Coordinates of N, CA and C in Angstrom, one line a residue:
M15 N 154.4 26.5 -108.3 CA 154.2 26.5 -106.9 C 152.9 27.1 -106.6
D16 N 152.2 26.4 -105.6 CA 150.9 26.9 -105.2 C 150.9 28.1 -104.3
A17 N 150.1 29.1 -104.6 CA 150.0 30.2 -103.7 C 149.2 29.8 -102.5
P18 N 149.5 30.2 -101.3 CA 148.7 29.8 -100.1 C 147.4 30.5 -100.0
M19 N 146.5 30.0 -99.2 CA 145.2 30.6 -98.9 C 145.5 32.1 -98.5
G20 N 144.7 33.0 -98.9 CA 144.9 34.4 -98.5 C 145.7 35.2 -99.5
S21 N 146.4 34.5 -100.4 CA 147.2 35.2 -101.4 C 146.3 36.1 -102.3
R22 N 146.8 37.2 -102.6 CA 146.0 38.2 -103.4 C 146.7 38.5 -104.7
G23 N 145.9 38.8 -105.7 CA 146.5 39.3 -107.0 C 146.7 40.8 -106.8
T24 N 147.0 41.4 -107.9 CA 147.2 42.8 -108.0 C 145.9 43.5 -108.4
E25 N 145.6 44.6 -107.6 CA 144.3 45.3 -107.9 C 144.4 46.0 -109.3
Y26 N 143.3 45.9 -110.0 CA 143.2 46.6 -111.3 C 141.8 47.3 -111.4
E27 N 141.7 48.2 -112.4 CA 140.4 48.9 -112.6 C 139.6 48.2 -113.7
M28 N 138.3 48.3 -113.5 CA 137.3 47.8 -114.5 C 136.3 49.0 -114.7
V29 N 136.3 49.5 -115.9 CA 135.4 50.6 -116.2 C 134.1 49.9 -116.7
V30 N 133.0 50.2 -116.1 CA 131.7 49.6 -116.5 C 131.2 50.5 -117.6
E31 N 131.3 49.9 -118.8 CA 130.9 50.7 -120.0 C 129.5 50.3 -120.5
R32 N 128.7 51.3 -120.8 CA 127.3 51.1 -121.3 C 127.2 50.2 -122.5
G33 N 128.1 50.4 -123.4 CA 128.1 49.6 -124.6 C 128.4 48.1 -124.3
K34 N 129.3 47.9 -123.4 CA 129.7 46.5 -123.1 C 128.5 45.8 -122.3
I35 N 127.8 46.6 -121.5 CA 126.6 46.0 -120.8 C 125.6 45.6 -121.9
R36 N 125.4 46.4 -122.9 CA 124.4 46.1 -123.9 C 124.9 44.9 -124.7
E37 N 126.2 44.8 -125.1 CA 126.7 43.7 -125.8 C 126.5 42.4 -125.0
F38 N 126.8 42.5 -123.7 CA 126.7 41.3 -122.9 C 125.2 40.8 -122.8
A39 N 124.3 41.8 -122.6 CA 122.9 41.4 -122.6 C 122.4 40.8 -123.9
T40 N 122.9 41.4 -125.0 CA 122.5 40.9 -126.3 C 123.1 39.4 -126.5
A41 N 124.3 39.2 -126.0 CA 124.8 37.8 -126.1 C 124.0 36.9 -125.3
M42 N 123.4 37.4 -124.2 CA 122.5 36.5 -123.4 C 121.1 36.5 -123.9
Q43 N 120.9 37.1 -125.1 CA 119.6 37.2 -125.7 C 118.6 37.9 -124.8
S44 N 119.0 38.9 -124.1 CA 118.1 39.6 -123.2 C 117.9 41.0 -123.8
R45 N 116.7 41.5 -123.8 CA 116.3 42.8 -124.2 C 115.8 43.6 -123.1
H46 N 116.1 43.2 -121.8 CA 115.6 43.9 -120.7 C 116.0 45.3 -120.7
E47 N 115.1 46.2 -120.4 CA 115.4 47.6 -120.5 C 116.4 48.1 -119.4
A48 N 116.6 47.3 -118.3 CA 117.5 47.7 -117.3 C 119.0 47.7 -117.9
Y49 N 119.2 47.0 -119.0 CA 120.5 46.8 -119.5 C 120.8 47.8 -120.6
E50 N 119.9 48.8 -120.8 CA 120.1 49.8 -121.8 C 120.0 51.2 -121.3
G51 N 120.6 52.1 -122.0 CA 120.6 53.6 -121.6 C 121.7 54.0 -120.7
P52 N 121.8 55.3 -120.4 CA 122.9 55.8 -119.7 C 123.1 55.3 -118.3
D53 N 122.0 54.8 -117.7 CA 122.0 54.3 -116.3 C 121.9 52.7 -116.3
A54 N 122.3 52.1 -117.3 CA 122.2 50.6 -117.4 C 122.9 50.0 -116.3
V55 N 122.2 48.9 -115.7 CA 122.9 48.1 -114.7 C 123.5 46.9 -115.3
V56 N 124.5 46.3 -114.6 CA 125.1 45.1 -115.2 C 124.3 43.9 -115.0
P57 N 124.2 43.0 -116.0 CA 123.6 41.7 -115.8 C 124.3 40.9 -114.7
P58 N 123.7 40.0 -114.0 CA 124.3 39.4 -112.8 C 125.7 38.7 -113.1
T59 N 125.9 38.2 -114.3 CA 127.2 37.5 -114.6 C 128.1 38.4 -115.4
F60 N 127.8 39.6 -115.6 CA 128.6 40.6 -116.4 C 130.0 40.7 -115.8
L61 N 130.1 40.6 -114.4 CA 131.4 40.9 -113.8 C 132.4 39.9 -114.2
T62 N 132.0 38.7 -114.8 CA 133.0 37.8 -115.3 C 133.9 38.4 -116.3
S63 N 133.4 39.4 -117.0 CA 134.2 40.1 -118.1 C 135.3 40.9 -117.5
S64 N 135.4 41.0 -116.1 CA 136.5 41.8 -115.5 C 137.8 41.1 -115.8
A65 N 137.8 39.8 -116.1 CA 139.1 39.1 -116.4 C 139.7 39.7 -117.7
L66 N 138.9 40.2 -118.6 CA 139.4 40.8 -119.8 C 140.1 42.2 -119.5
W67 N 139.8 42.7 -118.4 CA 140.4 44.0 -118.0 C 141.7 43.8 -117.2
A68 N 142.0 42.6 -116.7 CA 143.1 42.4 -115.9 C 144.4 42.5 -116.6
P69 N 145.3 43.3 -116.2 CA 146.7 43.3 -116.8 C 147.3 41.9 -116.6
E70 N 148.2 41.6 -117.5 CA 148.9 40.3 -117.4 C 149.6 40.2 -116.0
G71 N 149.4 39.1 -115.3 CA 150.0 38.8 -114.0 C 149.2 39.4 -112.9
A72 N 148.1 40.1 -113.1 CA 147.3 40.7 -112.0 C 146.5 39.7 -111.3
R73 N 146.0 38.7 -112.0 CA 145.1 37.7 -111.3 C 145.9 36.7 -110.5
V74 N 145.3 36.3 -109.4 CA 146.0 35.4 -108.5 C 146.3 34.1 -109.2
D75 N 147.4 33.5 -109.0 CA 147.8 32.3 -109.7 C 147.7 31.1 -108.7
V76 N 146.7 30.2 -108.9 CA 146.5 29.1 -108.0 C 147.5 28.0 -108.2
G77 N 148.3 28.0 -109.2 CA 149.4 27.1 -109.4 C 148.9 25.8 -110.0
F78 N 147.7 25.7 -110.6 CA 147.2 24.4 -111.2 C 147.8 24.3 -112.6
D79 N 147.9 23.0 -113.0 CA 148.3 22.7 -114.4 C 147.1 23.0 -115.3
R80 N 147.2 24.0 -116.2 CA 146.1 24.4 -117.0 C 145.5 23.3 -117.9
K81 N 146.4 22.3 -118.2 CA 145.9 21.2 -119.0 C 144.9 20.3 -118.3
R82 N 144.8 20.4 -117.0 CA 143.9 19.6 -116.2 C 142.9 20.5 -115.4
L83 N 142.8 21.7 -115.8 CA 142.0 22.7 -115.1 C 140.5 22.7 -115.5
L84 N 139.6 22.7 -114.5 CA 138.2 22.8 -114.8 C 137.6 23.9 -114.0
H85 N 136.6 24.6 -114.6 CA 135.9 25.6 -113.8 C 134.7 24.9 -113.2
G86 N 134.8 24.7 -111.9 CA 133.7 23.9 -111.2 C 132.5 24.6 -110.9
E87 N 132.6 25.9 -110.5 CA 131.4 26.6 -110.0 C 131.7 28.1 -110.0
Q88 N 130.6 28.8 -110.2 CA 130.7 30.3 -110.1 C 129.5 30.9 -109.4
E89 N 129.7 31.8 -108.5 CA 128.7 32.4 -107.8 C 129.0 33.9 -107.6
Y90 N 127.9 34.7 -107.6 CA 128.1 36.1 -107.4 C 127.2 36.6 -106.2
V91 N 127.8 37.4 -105.4 CA 127.0 38.0 -104.3 C 127.1 39.5 -104.5
F92 N 125.9 40.2 -104.5 CA 125.9 41.6 -104.6 C 125.6 42.2 -103.2
H93 N 126.3 43.2 -102.8 CA 126.2 43.7 -101.4 C 125.3 45.0 -101.5
G94 N 124.6 45.2 -102.5 CA 123.8 46.4 -102.7 C 123.3 46.4 -104.2
P95 N 122.9 47.5 -104.7 CA 122.5 47.5 -106.1 C 123.6 47.1 -107.0
P96 N 123.3 46.5 -108.2 CA 124.3 46.1 -109.1 C 125.0 47.4 -109.7
P97 N 126.3 47.2 -110.0 CA 127.0 48.3 -110.6 C 126.3 48.8 -111.9
R98 N 126.5 50.1 -112.1 CA 125.9 50.8 -113.3 C 126.9 51.3 -114.3
A99 N 126.5 51.6 -115.5 CA 127.3 52.2 -116.5 C 128.0 53.4 -116.0
G100 N 129.2 53.6 -116.2 CA 130.0 54.8 -115.8 C 130.8 54.6 -114.5
Q101 N 130.5 53.5 -113.8 CA 131.2 53.3 -112.6 C 132.6 52.7 -112.9
V102 N 133.6 53.0 -112.0 CA 134.9 52.4 -112.1 C 135.1 51.5 -110.9
L103 N 135.3 50.3 -111.1 CA 135.4 49.3 -110.0 C 136.9 48.9 -109.9
K104 N 137.3 48.8 -108.6 CA 138.6 48.2 -108.3 C 138.4 46.7 -108.1
V105 N 139.2 45.9 -108.7 CA 139.0 44.5 -108.7 C 140.3 43.8 -108.2
V106 N 140.1 42.8 -107.4 CA 141.2 42.1 -106.9 C 140.8 40.6 -106.6
D107 N 141.6 39.7 -106.8 CA 141.3 38.3 -106.5 C 142.1 37.9 -105.3
R108 N 141.5 36.9 -104.6 CA 142.2 36.3 -103.4 C 141.8 34.8 -103.3
I109 N 142.8 34.0 -102.9 CA 142.5 32.6 -102.7 C 141.8 32.4 -101.3
E110 N 140.6 32.0 -101.3 CA 139.8 31.8 -100.1 C 140.0 30.4 -99.5
D111 N 140.1 29.4 -100.3 CA 140.2 28.0 -99.8 C 140.9 27.1 -100.7
R112 N 141.5 26.1 -100.2 CA 142.2 25.1 -101.0 C 141.9 23.7 -100.3
Y113 N 141.6 22.7 -101.1 CA 141.4 21.4 -100.5 C 141.5 20.3 -101.6
E114 N 141.5 19.1 -101.2 CA 141.7 18.0 -102.1 C 140.6 16.9 -101.8
K115 N 140.3 16.2 -102.9 CA 139.4 15.0 -102.8 C 139.9 13.9 -103.7
P116 N 139.7 12.7 -103.3 CA 140.1 11.6 -104.2 C 139.3 11.7 -105.5
G117 N 139.9 11.5 -106.6 CA 139.3 11.4 -107.9 C 138.6 10.1 -108.1
K118 N 137.5 10.0 -108.9 CA 136.8 8.8 -109.2 C 137.7 7.8 -110.0
R119 N 138.6 8.3 -110.7 CA 139.5 7.5 -111.5 C 140.9 7.3 -110.9
G120 N 141.0 7.6 -109.6 CA 142.2 7.5 -108.9 C 142.9 8.9 -108.8
G121 N 143.9 8.9 -107.9 CA 144.6 10.2 -107.7 C 143.8 11.2 -106.9
Q122 N 144.5 12.3 -106.7 CA 143.8 13.4 -105.9 C 143.4 14.5 -106.9
M123 N 142.2 15.0 -106.7 CA 141.8 16.3 -107.4 C 142.0 17.4 -106.4
R124 N 142.6 18.5 -106.9 CA 142.8 19.7 -106.1 C 141.8 20.8 -106.4
F125 N 141.3 21.5 -105.4 CA 140.4 22.5 -105.5 C 140.9 23.8 -105.0
A126 N 140.6 24.9 -105.6 CA 140.9 26.3 -105.1 C 139.7 27.1 -105.3
V127 N 139.3 27.8 -104.2 CA 138.2 28.8 -104.3 C 138.8 30.2 -104.4
V128 N 138.5 30.9 -105.5 CA 139.1 32.2 -105.7 C 137.9 33.2 -105.6
V129 N 138.0 34.2 -104.7 CA 137.0 35.2 -104.5 C 137.6 36.5 -105.2
T130 N 136.8 37.1 -106.1 CA 137.1 38.3 -106.8 C 136.2 39.4 -106.2
E131 N 136.9 40.4 -105.6 CA 136.2 41.5 -105.0 C 136.1 42.7 -105.9
Y132 N 134.9 43.3 -105.9 CA 134.6 44.5 -106.8 C 134.2 45.6 -105.9
R133 N 135.0 46.6 -105.9 CA 134.8 47.8 -105.0 C 134.7 49.1 -105.8
T134 N 134.0 50.0 -105.2 CA 133.9 51.3 -105.8 C 135.2 52.1 -105.5
E135 N 135.3 53.2 -106.1 CA 136.6 54.0 -105.9 C 136.8 54.4 -104.5
D136 N 135.7 54.5 -103.7 CA 135.9 54.8 -102.3 C 136.1 53.6 -101.4
G137 N 136.2 52.4 -102.0 CA 136.5 51.2 -101.3 C 135.3 50.4 -100.8
T138 N 134.1 50.8 -101.2 CA 132.9 50.1 -100.8 C 132.8 48.8 -101.6
L139 N 132.6 47.7 -100.9 CA 132.5 46.4 -101.5 C 131.1 46.3 -102.2
V140 N 131.0 46.2 -103.5 CA 129.7 46.1 -104.1 C 129.3 44.7 -104.6
A141 N 130.3 43.9 -104.8 CA 130.0 42.5 -105.3 C 131.2 41.6 -105.1
E142 N 131.0 40.3 -105.0 CA 132.0 39.3 -104.9 C 131.7 38.2 -105.9
G143 N 132.7 37.7 -106.6 CA 132.5 36.5 -107.4 C 133.3 35.4 -106.8
R144 N 132.7 34.3 -106.6 CA 133.4 33.1 -106.0 C 133.5 32.0 -107.1
S145 N 134.7 31.6 -107.4 CA 134.9 30.7 -108.4 C 135.7 29.5 -107.9
T146 N 135.1 28.3 -108.1 CA 135.8 27.1 -107.7 C 136.5 26.5 -108.9
L147 N 137.8 26.4 -108.8 CA 138.7 25.8 -109.8 C 139.1 24.4 -109.4
I148 N 139.2 23.5 -110.3 CA 139.5 22.1 -110.0 C 140.7 21.7 -110.9
E149 N 141.6 21.1 -110.3 CA 142.7 20.4 -111.1 C 142.5 18.9 -111.0
T150 N 142.2 18.3 -112.1 CA 141.9 16.9 -112.1 C 143.3 16.1 -111.8
A151 N 143.1 14.9 -111.4 CA 144.3 14.1 -111.1 C 145.0 13.8 -112.4
P152 N 146.3 13.6 -112.4 CA 147.0 13.3 -113.6 C 146.6 11.9 -114.2
K153 N 146.8 11.7 -115.5 CA 146.5 10.4 -116.0 C 147.2 9.3 -115.3
G154 N 146.6 8.2 -115.1 CA 147.2 7.1 -114.4 C 146.9 7.2 -112.9
G155 N 146.3 8.3 -112.5 CA 145.8 8.4 -111.1 C 146.8 8.7 -110.1
A156 N 148.1 8.9 -110.4 CA 149.1 9.3 -109.5 C 148.8 10.7 -109.0
A157 N 149.0 11.0 -107.7 CA 148.8 12.3 -107.2 C 150.0 13.2 -107.4

C-alpha cells in the first residue's frame, strides 16, 4: 500500500563520526583538509550514509515494487554550515510528492519525492536531502 504525501518515517539518530568522514572522503578520492581532523566537515553527499544508521522500519515506505525501483535524482540543501564531526543529527524522512507519467514503453511510471531532514539535537534544521524515486511500469506496459 502506498503511503500518502506527508507520511513520515520514524526519527533516528546519526552520529557524525570523524573516521567515517575521512573514509567517505577517501572513497571520493578527496584529500581536502576540511575532511580531516577533529573539526572535519561532512562532504556534501556524506549525509546519504544516514540510511546506514536507520533502524529497520524507520525509513518511510513509498510502497514501490523494489524490482522496478530506480533512484532518479538526489539533491542536498544545507541551511547553514555543513555538519561537523562529533555532531548528533536527528534524521527523519517524509514523502513530499507523488505523481505519475506515461512510460515510453507503455504503462504508467510512478514517482515519489522523499525529503530527509537532518536536525541538530535542539531541532535546528541543518540540511535536507531530496530523493526522487521511480517505479517503472510493469513489463507489458500494464499500469
